[in-house]
XYZ file of C-alpha atoms in Angstrom:
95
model
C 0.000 0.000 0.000
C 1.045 3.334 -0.769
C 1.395 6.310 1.417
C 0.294 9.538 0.251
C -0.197 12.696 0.822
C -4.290 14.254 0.821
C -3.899 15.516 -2.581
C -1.859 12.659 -3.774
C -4.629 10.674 -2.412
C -7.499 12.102 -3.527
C -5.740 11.995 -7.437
C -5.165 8.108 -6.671
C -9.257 7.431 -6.148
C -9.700 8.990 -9.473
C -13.609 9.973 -10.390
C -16.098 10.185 -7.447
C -19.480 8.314 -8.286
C -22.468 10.710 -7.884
C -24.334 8.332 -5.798
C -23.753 6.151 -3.062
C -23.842 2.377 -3.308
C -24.963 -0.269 -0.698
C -21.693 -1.792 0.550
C -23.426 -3.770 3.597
C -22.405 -7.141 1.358
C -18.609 -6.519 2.542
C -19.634 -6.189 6.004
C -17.245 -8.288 8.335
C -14.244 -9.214 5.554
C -10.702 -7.499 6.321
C -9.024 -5.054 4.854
C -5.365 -3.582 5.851
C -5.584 -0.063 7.193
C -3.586 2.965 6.622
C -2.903 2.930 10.184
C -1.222 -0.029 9.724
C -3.580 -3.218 11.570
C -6.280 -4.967 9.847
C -9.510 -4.222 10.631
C -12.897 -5.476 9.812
C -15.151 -3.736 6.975
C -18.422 -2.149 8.437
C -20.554 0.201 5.667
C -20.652 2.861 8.106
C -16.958 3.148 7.360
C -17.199 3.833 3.445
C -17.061 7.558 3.052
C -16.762 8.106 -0.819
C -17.330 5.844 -3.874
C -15.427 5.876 -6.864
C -15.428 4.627 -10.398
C -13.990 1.167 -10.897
C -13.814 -1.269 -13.804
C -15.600 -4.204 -14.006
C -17.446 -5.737 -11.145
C -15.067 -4.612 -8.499
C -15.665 -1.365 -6.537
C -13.281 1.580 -5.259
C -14.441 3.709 -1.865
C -12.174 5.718 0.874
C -12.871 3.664 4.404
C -12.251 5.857 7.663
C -10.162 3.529 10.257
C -12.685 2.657 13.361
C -10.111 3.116 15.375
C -8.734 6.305 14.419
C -10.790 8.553 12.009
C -7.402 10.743 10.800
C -6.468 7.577 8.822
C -7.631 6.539 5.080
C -7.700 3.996 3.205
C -8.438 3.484 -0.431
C -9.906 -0.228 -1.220
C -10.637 -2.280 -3.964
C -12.765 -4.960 -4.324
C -11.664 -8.324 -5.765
C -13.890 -10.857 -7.297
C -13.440 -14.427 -8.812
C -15.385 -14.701 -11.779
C -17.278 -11.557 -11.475
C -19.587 -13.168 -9.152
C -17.696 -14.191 -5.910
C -16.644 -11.867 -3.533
C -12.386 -12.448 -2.705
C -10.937 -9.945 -0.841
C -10.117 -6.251 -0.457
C -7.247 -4.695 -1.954
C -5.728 -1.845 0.099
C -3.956 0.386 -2.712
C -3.525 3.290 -0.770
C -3.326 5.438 2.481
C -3.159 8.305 4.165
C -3.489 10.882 7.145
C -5.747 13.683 6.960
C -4.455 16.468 9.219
Protein backbone atom coordinates (compact mmCIF):
# COMPACT_ATOMS: atom_id res chain seq x y z
CA UNK A 1 0.00 0.00 0.00
CA UNK A 2 1.04 3.33 -0.77
CA UNK A 3 1.39 6.31 1.42
CA UNK A 4 0.29 9.54 0.25
CA UNK A 5 -0.20 12.70 0.82
CA UNK A 6 -4.29 14.25 0.82
CA UNK A 7 -3.90 15.52 -2.58
CA UNK A 8 -1.86 12.66 -3.77
CA UNK A 9 -4.63 10.67 -2.41
CA UNK A 10 -7.50 12.10 -3.53
CA UNK A 11 -5.74 12.00 -7.44
CA UNK A 12 -5.16 8.11 -6.67
CA UNK A 13 -9.26 7.43 -6.15
CA UNK A 14 -9.70 8.99 -9.47
CA UNK A 15 -13.61 9.97 -10.39
CA UNK A 16 -16.10 10.18 -7.45
CA UNK A 17 -19.48 8.31 -8.29
CA UNK A 18 -22.47 10.71 -7.88
CA UNK A 19 -24.33 8.33 -5.80
CA UNK A 20 -23.75 6.15 -3.06
CA UNK A 21 -23.84 2.38 -3.31
CA UNK A 22 -24.96 -0.27 -0.70
CA UNK A 23 -21.69 -1.79 0.55
CA UNK A 24 -23.43 -3.77 3.60
CA UNK A 25 -22.40 -7.14 1.36
CA UNK A 26 -18.61 -6.52 2.54
CA UNK A 27 -19.63 -6.19 6.00
CA UNK A 28 -17.25 -8.29 8.34
CA UNK A 29 -14.24 -9.21 5.55
CA UNK A 30 -10.70 -7.50 6.32
CA UNK A 31 -9.02 -5.05 4.85
CA UNK A 32 -5.37 -3.58 5.85
CA UNK A 33 -5.58 -0.06 7.19
CA UNK A 34 -3.59 2.96 6.62
CA UNK A 35 -2.90 2.93 10.18
CA UNK A 36 -1.22 -0.03 9.72
CA UNK A 37 -3.58 -3.22 11.57
CA UNK A 38 -6.28 -4.97 9.85
CA UNK A 39 -9.51 -4.22 10.63
CA UNK A 40 -12.90 -5.48 9.81
CA UNK A 41 -15.15 -3.74 6.98
CA UNK A 42 -18.42 -2.15 8.44
CA UNK A 43 -20.55 0.20 5.67
CA UNK A 44 -20.65 2.86 8.11
CA UNK A 45 -16.96 3.15 7.36
CA UNK A 46 -17.20 3.83 3.44
CA UNK A 47 -17.06 7.56 3.05
CA UNK A 48 -16.76 8.11 -0.82
CA UNK A 49 -17.33 5.84 -3.87
CA UNK A 50 -15.43 5.88 -6.86
CA UNK A 51 -15.43 4.63 -10.40
CA UNK A 52 -13.99 1.17 -10.90
CA UNK A 53 -13.81 -1.27 -13.80
CA UNK A 54 -15.60 -4.20 -14.01
CA UNK A 55 -17.45 -5.74 -11.15
CA UNK A 56 -15.07 -4.61 -8.50
CA UNK A 57 -15.66 -1.36 -6.54
CA UNK A 58 -13.28 1.58 -5.26
CA UNK A 59 -14.44 3.71 -1.86
CA UNK A 60 -12.17 5.72 0.87
CA UNK A 61 -12.87 3.66 4.40
CA UNK A 62 -12.25 5.86 7.66
CA UNK A 63 -10.16 3.53 10.26
CA UNK A 64 -12.69 2.66 13.36
CA UNK A 65 -10.11 3.12 15.37
CA UNK A 66 -8.73 6.30 14.42
CA UNK A 67 -10.79 8.55 12.01
CA UNK A 68 -7.40 10.74 10.80
CA UNK A 69 -6.47 7.58 8.82
CA UNK A 70 -7.63 6.54 5.08
CA UNK A 71 -7.70 4.00 3.21
CA UNK A 72 -8.44 3.48 -0.43
CA UNK A 73 -9.91 -0.23 -1.22
CA UNK A 74 -10.64 -2.28 -3.96
CA UNK A 75 -12.77 -4.96 -4.32
CA UNK A 76 -11.66 -8.32 -5.76
CA UNK A 77 -13.89 -10.86 -7.30
CA UNK A 78 -13.44 -14.43 -8.81
CA UNK A 79 -15.39 -14.70 -11.78
CA UNK A 80 -17.28 -11.56 -11.48
CA UNK A 81 -19.59 -13.17 -9.15
CA UNK A 82 -17.70 -14.19 -5.91
CA UNK A 83 -16.64 -11.87 -3.53
CA UNK A 84 -12.39 -12.45 -2.70
CA UNK A 85 -10.94 -9.95 -0.84
CA UNK A 86 -10.12 -6.25 -0.46
CA UNK A 87 -7.25 -4.69 -1.95
CA UNK A 88 -5.73 -1.85 0.10
CA UNK A 89 -3.96 0.39 -2.71
CA UNK A 90 -3.53 3.29 -0.77
CA UNK A 91 -3.33 5.44 2.48
CA UNK A 92 -3.16 8.30 4.17
CA UNK A 93 -3.49 10.88 7.15
CA UNK A 94 -5.75 13.68 6.96
CA UNK A 95 -4.45 16.47 9.22
Amino acid sequence: MKNLNVEEFLLEAGARMPFSRDMSAYNGKPFQCACGSEHEFQSYMDYRNFAASGANAKMIVTCPRNPAFSTLVLTKYKFFVVFDRFVSLAGCKME
